[in-house]
Coordinates of C-alpha atoms and ligand atoms in Angstrom, one line a residue:
M1 CA -17.7 -25.9 -86.8
N2 CA -21.0 -27.8 -87.7
R3 CA -22.9 -24.8 -89.1
T4 CA -22.2 -21.5 -90.8
I5 CA -24.7 -18.8 -90.3
I6 CA -24.6 -15.3 -91.9
I7 CA -26.3 -12.7 -89.6
T8 CA -26.9 -9.5 -91.5
G9 CA -27.1 -6.1 -89.6
G10 CA -25.2 -7.7 -86.7
A11 CA -23.6 -4.4 -85.7
G12 CA -27.0 -2.7 -85.2
F13 CA -29.2 -2.6 -82.2
I14 CA -31.1 -5.9 -82.3
G15 CA -28.6 -7.7 -84.6
S16 CA -25.7 -7.2 -81.9
H17 CA -27.8 -8.9 -79.4
V18 CA -28.7 -11.8 -81.9
V19 CA -25.0 -12.2 -82.8
R20 CA -23.9 -12.2 -79.1
N21 CA -26.4 -14.8 -78.3
F22 CA -25.5 -17.1 -81.2
V23 CA -21.6 -16.7 -80.8
N24 CA -21.9 -17.4 -77.0
K25 CA -24.4 -20.2 -77.0
Y26 CA -23.2 -22.0 -80.1
P27 CA -19.5 -22.3 -80.0
E28 CA -19.7 -25.0 -82.7
Y29 CA -21.2 -22.6 -85.2
H30 CA -19.3 -20.1 -87.3
I31 CA -21.1 -16.8 -87.0
I32 CA -20.5 -14.3 -89.9
N33 CA -21.7 -10.8 -89.2
L34 CA -22.3 -9.1 -92.5
D35 CA -23.0 -5.4 -92.0
A36 CA -22.3 -2.2 -94.1
L37 CA -21.7 -0.1 -90.9
T38 CA -24.2 2.6 -91.8
Y39 CA -24.8 5.4 -89.2
A40 CA -26.7 2.7 -87.2
G41 CA -24.0 0.0 -87.3
N42 CA -21.4 0.1 -84.5
L43 CA -18.8 -2.6 -83.8
E44 CA -18.5 -1.1 -80.3
N45 CA -21.7 -3.1 -79.7
L46 CA -19.8 -6.4 -80.0
R47 CA -16.4 -5.7 -78.2
D48 CA -17.0 -8.5 -75.7
I49 CA -17.2 -11.2 -78.5
E50 CA -15.2 -9.9 -81.3
E51 CA -12.1 -12.1 -80.4
K52 CA -14.2 -15.3 -80.2
P53 CA -12.7 -18.0 -82.6
N54 CA -16.2 -18.7 -84.0
Y55 CA -17.0 -15.1 -85.0
T56 CA -16.1 -13.2 -88.2
F57 CA -17.1 -9.7 -89.3
V58 CA -17.5 -8.9 -93.0
K59 CA -18.2 -5.3 -94.0
E60 CA -20.3 -5.5 -97.1
D61 CA -23.5 -3.7 -98.4
I62 CA -26.5 -6.0 -99.1
T63 CA -27.5 -3.7 -102.0
D64 CA -24.4 -5.0 -103.8
A65 CA -25.6 -8.2 -105.6
A66 CA -22.2 -9.3 -106.8
A67 CA -20.8 -8.9 -103.3
M68 CA -23.5 -11.0 -101.8
I69 CA -22.8 -13.8 -104.2
R70 CA -19.1 -13.5 -103.5
V71 CA -19.5 -13.7 -99.7
F72 CA -22.0 -16.6 -99.9
E73 CA -19.6 -18.6 -102.2
Q74 CA -16.7 -17.9 -99.8
Y75 CA -18.5 -18.9 -96.7
Q76 CA -21.1 -21.4 -97.8
P77 CA -23.5 -20.6 -95.1
D78 CA -26.3 -23.1 -94.3
G79 CA -28.3 -20.4 -92.4
V80 CA -29.1 -16.7 -92.9
I81 CA -30.6 -14.5 -90.2
H82 CA -31.5 -11.3 -92.0
L83 CA -31.7 -8.1 -89.9
A84 CA -29.9 -5.5 -91.9
A85 CA -32.3 -2.7 -92.8
E86 CA -33.0 0.9 -92.7
S87 CA -35.1 0.9 -89.6
H88 CA -36.4 4.4 -88.6
V89 CA -39.8 5.6 -89.7
D90 CA -38.9 9.3 -89.6
R91 CA -35.9 8.7 -91.9
S92 CA -38.1 6.8 -94.2
I93 CA -40.4 9.8 -94.5
A94 CA -37.4 12.0 -95.4
D95 CA -35.7 9.5 -97.8
P96 CA -37.9 6.6 -98.9
T97 CA -35.5 5.5 -101.7
A98 CA -32.8 4.4 -99.2
F99 CA -35.5 2.1 -97.6
V100 CA -36.3 0.5 -101.0
M101 CA -32.8 -0.1 -101.8
T102 CA -31.7 -1.8 -98.5
N103 CA -34.9 -3.3 -97.4
V104 CA -36.3 -4.5 -100.7
I105 CA -33.5 -4.8 -103.1
G106 CA -31.0 -5.9 -100.4
T107 CA -33.4 -8.5 -99.2
M108 CA -33.8 -9.8 -102.8
N109 CA -30.0 -9.9 -103.2
L110 CA -29.7 -12.2 -100.2
L111 CA -32.5 -14.4 -101.4
N112 CA -30.8 -14.7 -104.7
A113 CA -27.3 -15.4 -103.2
A114 CA -28.9 -18.2 -100.9
R115 CA -30.8 -19.7 -103.8
A116 CA -27.6 -19.7 -105.9
I117 CA -25.4 -21.6 -103.4
W118 CA -28.1 -23.9 -102.2
E119 CA -29.0 -24.9 -105.7
G120 CA -32.2 -26.6 -104.8
Q121 CA -30.4 -28.6 -102.1
F122 CA -32.5 -27.2 -99.2
E123 CA -32.1 -29.9 -96.5
G124 CA -30.7 -28.4 -93.4
K125 CA -30.8 -24.9 -94.9
R126 CA -32.8 -21.9 -93.5
F127 CA -33.3 -18.2 -94.4
H128 CA -34.7 -16.3 -91.3
H129 CA -36.2 -12.9 -92.3
V130 CA -36.6 -10.5 -89.4
S131 CA -39.5 -8.2 -89.8
T132 CA -41.8 -5.9 -87.9
D133 CA -45.4 -5.6 -86.7
E134 CA -45.7 -2.4 -88.7
V135 CA -46.4 -4.4 -91.9
Y136 CA -49.9 -4.8 -90.5
G137 CA -50.7 -1.1 -90.4
A138 CA -52.6 0.6 -87.4
L139 CA -55.1 -0.8 -85.0
G140 CA -57.9 1.2 -83.4
D141 CA -58.4 1.0 -79.6
T142 CA -59.0 -2.7 -79.6
G143 CA -57.8 -5.8 -81.3
L144 CA -54.4 -7.5 -81.8
F145 CA -52.3 -8.4 -84.9
T146 CA -52.1 -12.1 -85.6
E147 CA -50.1 -13.8 -88.2
E148 CA -53.3 -13.9 -90.4
T149 CA -53.9 -10.1 -90.2
A150 CA -53.7 -8.6 -93.8
Y151 CA -50.7 -6.4 -94.5
D152 CA -51.6 -2.7 -94.7
P153 CA -48.4 -0.7 -94.3
H154 CA -48.5 3.2 -94.2
S155 CA -45.1 4.5 -93.9
P156 CA -42.3 4.1 -96.4
Y157 CA -40.4 2.1 -93.8
S158 CA -43.4 -0.4 -93.2
A159 CA -44.0 -0.5 -97.0
S160 CA -40.5 -1.5 -97.7
K161 CA -40.6 -4.2 -94.9
A162 CA -43.9 -5.5 -96.2
S163 CA -42.4 -5.8 -99.7
S164 CA -39.4 -7.7 -98.4
D165 CA -41.7 -10.0 -96.4
H166 CA -43.6 -10.7 -99.6
F167 CA -40.5 -11.5 -101.6
V168 CA -39.3 -13.8 -98.9
R169 CA -42.6 -15.8 -99.0
A170 CA -42.6 -15.6 -102.8
Y171 CA -39.1 -17.3 -102.9
H172 CA -40.4 -20.0 -100.7
D173 CA -43.6 -20.5 -102.8
T174 CA -41.9 -20.2 -106.1
Y175 CA -38.4 -21.8 -105.6
G176 CA -39.0 -23.8 -102.4
L177 CA -36.4 -21.8 -100.5
P178 CA -36.7 -22.8 -96.8
I179 CA -37.7 -19.7 -94.9
V180 CA -39.2 -18.5 -91.6
L181 CA -40.3 -14.9 -90.7
T182 CA -40.7 -13.2 -87.4
N183 CA -42.7 -10.0 -87.1
C184 CA -41.8 -8.2 -83.8
S185 CA -43.1 -5.3 -81.9
N186 CA -41.1 -2.2 -80.7
N187 CA -37.9 -3.3 -79.1
Y188 CA -36.0 -1.5 -76.3
G189 CA -32.8 -2.1 -74.4
P190 CA -28.9 -1.6 -74.4
N191 CA -27.4 -0.3 -77.6
H192 CA -30.6 1.2 -78.9
F193 CA -29.8 4.0 -81.3
P194 CA -30.9 7.4 -79.9
E195 CA -33.1 8.3 -82.8
K196 CA -35.9 6.0 -81.4
L197 CA -38.2 7.2 -78.6
I198 CA -36.8 5.6 -75.5
P199 CA -33.1 6.2 -76.1
L200 CA -33.7 9.6 -77.6
C201 CA -35.5 10.6 -74.4
I202 CA -32.7 9.1 -72.1
H203 CA -30.2 11.1 -74.1
N204 CA -32.2 14.3 -73.9
I205 CA -32.8 13.9 -70.2
L206 CA -29.1 13.4 -69.7
T207 CA -28.2 16.5 -71.8
N208 CA -31.2 18.6 -70.5
Q209 CA -33.0 18.9 -73.7
P210 CA -36.7 18.8 -74.6
L211 CA -38.4 15.4 -74.8
P212 CA -40.3 15.6 -78.0
I213 CA -43.7 13.9 -78.1
Y214 CA -45.4 13.7 -81.4
G215 CA -49.1 14.8 -81.5
D216 CA -51.1 14.2 -78.4
G217 CA -48.9 11.5 -77.1
K218 CA -51.7 8.9 -77.1
Y219 CA -50.1 6.7 -79.8
T220 CA -49.6 3.1 -78.5
R221 CA -46.8 0.7 -78.9
D222 CA -46.2 -2.8 -77.6
W223 CA -42.7 -2.9 -76.2
L224 CA -40.3 -5.9 -75.9
Y225 CA -36.9 -6.1 -74.3
V226 CA -34.4 -6.7 -76.9
V227 CA -32.7 -9.8 -75.4
D228 CA -36.2 -11.5 -75.4
H229 CA -36.4 -10.8 -79.1
A230 CA -33.0 -12.4 -79.6
V231 CA -34.2 -15.5 -77.7
A232 CA -37.3 -15.6 -79.9
I233 CA -35.1 -15.5 -83.1
D234 CA -33.0 -18.2 -81.9
L235 CA -36.1 -20.5 -81.3
V236 CA -37.8 -19.7 -84.6
F237 CA -34.6 -20.1 -86.5
H238 CA -34.0 -23.6 -85.1
E239 CA -37.5 -24.8 -84.5
G240 CA -40.0 -22.7 -86.5
K241 CA -42.0 -24.4 -89.1
N242 CA -40.6 -24.2 -92.7
G243 CA -42.5 -21.3 -94.6
G244 CA -44.0 -20.2 -91.3
S245 CA -44.3 -16.8 -89.6
Y246 CA -44.3 -15.9 -85.9
N247 CA -45.5 -12.7 -84.3
V248 CA -43.3 -11.6 -81.4
G249 CA -44.4 -9.1 -78.7
G250 CA -44.2 -8.1 -75.3
F251 CA -47.7 -8.3 -74.1
N252 CA -47.0 -4.7 -73.0
E253 CA -48.8 -1.8 -74.5
W254 CA -47.9 1.8 -73.5
Q255 CA -49.2 5.1 -74.7
N256 CA -46.1 7.2 -75.6
I257 CA -46.9 9.9 -73.0
D258 CA -47.3 7.3 -70.2
L259 CA -44.2 5.7 -71.2
V260 CA -42.1 8.7 -71.3
K261 CA -43.5 9.8 -67.9
E262 CA -42.5 6.3 -66.4
L263 CA -39.0 6.7 -68.0
C264 CA -38.7 10.2 -66.5
K265 CA -39.6 9.0 -63.1
Q266 CA -37.2 6.1 -63.1
V267 CA -34.3 8.3 -64.4
D268 CA -34.9 10.8 -61.8
E269 CA -35.0 8.1 -59.1
K270 CA -31.6 6.6 -60.3
L271 CA -30.0 10.1 -60.5
G272 CA -31.4 10.9 -57.0
R273 CA -33.1 14.0 -58.2
P274 CA -36.6 15.3 -57.2
T275 CA -39.5 13.5 -59.1
G276 CA -40.7 15.9 -61.9
T277 CA -37.3 17.1 -62.9
A278 CA -37.1 15.1 -66.1
E279 CA -40.9 15.3 -66.8
A280 CA -40.6 19.1 -67.0
L281 CA -38.7 18.6 -70.3
I282 CA -41.6 17.0 -72.0
T283 CA -42.6 19.1 -75.1
F284 CA -45.5 18.2 -77.4
V285 CA -44.4 18.7 -81.1
K286 CA -45.9 18.4 -84.5
D287 CA -47.2 14.9 -85.4
R288 CA -45.5 12.5 -87.6
P289 CA -47.3 12.3 -90.9
G290 CA -49.3 9.0 -91.4
H291 CA -48.6 8.1 -87.7
D292 CA -50.1 4.8 -87.0
L293 CA -52.3 5.0 -83.8
R294 CA -51.7 1.6 -82.3
Y295 CA -49.7 -1.5 -82.5
A296 CA -50.3 -4.6 -80.5
I297 CA -49.1 -8.1 -81.1
D298 CA -50.9 -11.5 -80.4
A299 CA -47.8 -13.6 -79.6
N300 CA -49.8 -16.7 -78.8
K301 CA -48.6 -18.7 -81.7
I302 CA -44.9 -18.6 -80.8
N303 CA -45.9 -19.1 -77.1
K304 CA -48.0 -22.2 -77.9
E305 CA -45.8 -23.8 -80.6
L306 CA -42.4 -23.0 -79.3
G307 CA -42.9 -22.1 -75.7
W308 CA -41.5 -18.5 -75.9
Y309 CA -42.6 -15.8 -73.5
P310 CA -40.8 -12.5 -72.5
S311 CA -38.5 -13.2 -69.6
V312 CA -38.4 -9.8 -68.0
T313 CA -41.2 -7.4 -67.0
F314 CA -41.3 -4.0 -68.5
E315 CA -40.4 -2.4 -65.2
E316 CA -37.3 -4.6 -65.0
G317 CA -36.4 -4.2 -68.7
L318 CA -36.7 -0.4 -68.6
S319 CA -34.6 -0.3 -65.4
K320 CA -31.8 -2.4 -67.0
T321 CA -31.9 -0.2 -70.0
I322 CA -31.6 3.0 -68.1
D323 CA -28.8 1.5 -66.1
W324 CA -27.0 0.5 -69.2
F325 CA -27.2 4.0 -70.7
L326 CA -26.0 5.7 -67.5
D327 CA -23.1 3.2 -67.4
N328 CA -22.2 3.7 -71.0
Q329 CA -22.4 7.5 -71.5
E330 CA -19.3 7.3 -73.7
W331 CA -21.2 5.1 -76.2
L332 CA -24.0 7.6 -76.2
D333 CA -21.6 10.5 -76.7
N334 CA -19.9 8.7 -79.5
V335 CA -23.0 7.9 -81.4
T336 CA -24.6 11.3 -81.0
S337 CA -21.5 13.2 -82.3
G338 CA -21.1 14.0 -86.0
D339 CA -23.9 13.0 -88.4
Y340 CA -26.4 12.6 -85.5
Q341 CA -26.2 16.3 -84.9
K342 CA -27.2 17.1 -88.5
Y343 CA -30.2 14.6 -88.4
Y344 CA -31.3 15.9 -85.0
E345 CA -31.2 19.6 -86.2
E346 CA -33.3 18.8 -89.2
Q347 CA -35.8 16.3 -87.5
Y348 CA -36.4 18.5 -84.5
K349 CA -36.1 21.9 -86.0
E350 CA -39.4 23.0 -84.1
V351 CA -38.2 21.8 -80.7
K352 CA -34.8 23.5 -81.2
K353 CA -36.4 26.9 -81.8
Ligands
NAD1 P1 -30.7 -0.7 -86.6 O1 -31.0 0.4 -87.5 O2 -30.2 -0.5 -85.3 O3 -29.5 -1.6 -87.3 C1 -29.6 -1.8 -88.7 C2 -28.1 -2.6 -89.1 O4 -28.2 -2.8 -90.4 C3 -27.0 -1.5 -88.8 O5 -25.9 -2.3 -88.2 C4 -26.6 -1.1 -90.2 O6 -25.2 -0.9 -90.4 C5 -27.0 -2.3 -91.1 N1 -27.4 -2.0 -92.4 C6 -28.2 -1.0 -92.9 N2 -28.2 -0.9 -94.2 C7 -27.3 -2.0 -94.6 C8 -27.0 -2.4 -95.9 N3 -27.4 -1.8 -97.0 N4 -26.0 -3.5 -96.0 C9 -25.6 -4.1 -95.0 N5 -25.9 -3.7 -93.6 C10 -26.8 -2.6 -93.5 O7 -31.9 -1.7 -86.7 P2 -32.6 -2.6 -85.6 O8 -33.5 -1.8 -84.9 O9 -31.6 -3.3 -85.0 O10 -33.5 -3.6 -86.5 C11 -33.0 -4.8 -87.0 C12 -34.1 -5.4 -87.9 O11 -35.1 -5.8 -87.0 C13 -34.6 -4.7 -89.0 O12 -34.8 -5.5 -90.0 C14 -35.9 -4.1 -88.5 O13 -36.8 -3.9 -89.5 C15 -36.4 -5.2 -87.5 N6 -37.2 -4.8 -86.4 C16 -36.8 -3.8 -85.6 C17 -37.7 -3.5 -84.5 C18 -37.2 -2.3 -83.6 O14 -38.0 -1.9 -82.7 N7 -36.0 -1.7 -83.6 C19 -38.9 -4.1 -84.3 C20 -39.1 -5.2 -85.2 C21 -38.3 -5.6 -86.2
TYD2 P1 -40.1 5.0 -82.7 O1 -39.2 4.7 -81.5 O2 -39.6 5.9 -83.8 O3 -40.7 3.6 -83.2 P2 -41.8 3.3 -84.3 O4 -42.2 4.5 -85.0 O5 -41.2 2.3 -85.2 O6 -43.0 2.7 -83.5 O7 -41.4 5.7 -82.1 C1 -42.2 5.1 -81.1 C2 -43.4 6.0 -80.9 O8 -42.9 7.3 -80.3 C3 -44.1 6.4 -82.2 O9 -45.5 6.4 -81.8 C4 -43.6 7.8 -82.5 C5 -43.3 8.4 -81.1 N1 -42.2 9.3 -81.1 C6 -42.3 10.6 -80.5 O10 -43.4 10.9 -79.9 N2 -41.2 11.3 -80.4 C7 -40.1 11.1 -81.0 O11 -39.1 12.0 -80.9 C8 -39.9 9.8 -81.6 C9 -38.6 9.4 -82.2 C10 -41.0 8.9 -81.7

């Protein structure tokens, strides 16, 4: 094994695609998936690679500083790809502290552990911090986020991610830690936890429940197929400039209402039902507090420097995503039982009435 890489949050949505890509593509690397298995972590996501000889799962919580030092001393990673996070804006509105603990303190614990074992010997080492476009705040009807856009987070989630980004850069500037950052737009695809818009709507269509659209539905997001994000992370981890950051996006903006209508159309087609069946479930509900109007990424830097561009169109990506959920209804049933029900009751009280 010529490299050992700790990937945090590898049992989650994006992390599982990153782990799969690295385990399959680099049999000469030892990939350690470090994950606390919160409500969002699910080892079912990695069944196809869990027996591979270059894969190890370690159940630890990144908020535990001593555990991070222990794991880093045991495995001596030369790379870290950090995805573990509390990731859902609505949950951050309900419980901001959990976001500070995992996203800020957890990130700092990993930075400290990397610094401790690398001891200033930074040649060949890399700490890749995976972040979001939400740190840049909200755009009006025009403009794009570039790597130079000033941070202006509004939700507790984005504030915690912005803070973690600042700590990662501070460790580079202060201690010379070799770092790279990626700030990506909204992902979608297989294994997406059904608290987020697209998988929540797929789940609700399949269970004949209302499709809750916040406010007037005119909020705009830039959507990227998760496998393309995993490819971007691989590229930046290996070839990104030390200390640099790269915006990753889908060149693919949709207003929520149009996106959900497109989703409804495709699901009806795939289920062989009359057009309009799913759309009839659309229900406008109370807006999210502090809701950012629009996110849109300028991903030209990663395109020009590293040659990355999304490989699938939105139509293809959405079709693959719906197919995956239709073929994996047991996965959906498993993750929506238990605690999910409590979360759903609380978050969507108004719709349930
Ligand atoms: P997710 O919520 O699906 O998964 C998070 C994973 O982290 C889970 O496996 C969970 O068990 C683990 N985790 C949470 N707290 C932990 C802790 N204290 N210790 C160890 N593990 C812990 O998240 P995701 O959507 O896959 O996002 C992954 C990363 O990508 C996050 O850092 C997120 O901010 C970033 N990101 C997400 C998106 C998106 O659209 N989902 C877009 C851009 C960036
Ligand atoms: P989400 O998937 O939570 O991602 P983010 O908030 O990180 O962008 O939400 C995407 C968009 O969809 C956002 O504008 C909020 C909206 N939304 C709804 O309208 N209804 C919902 O039930 C959810 C979860 C989101």
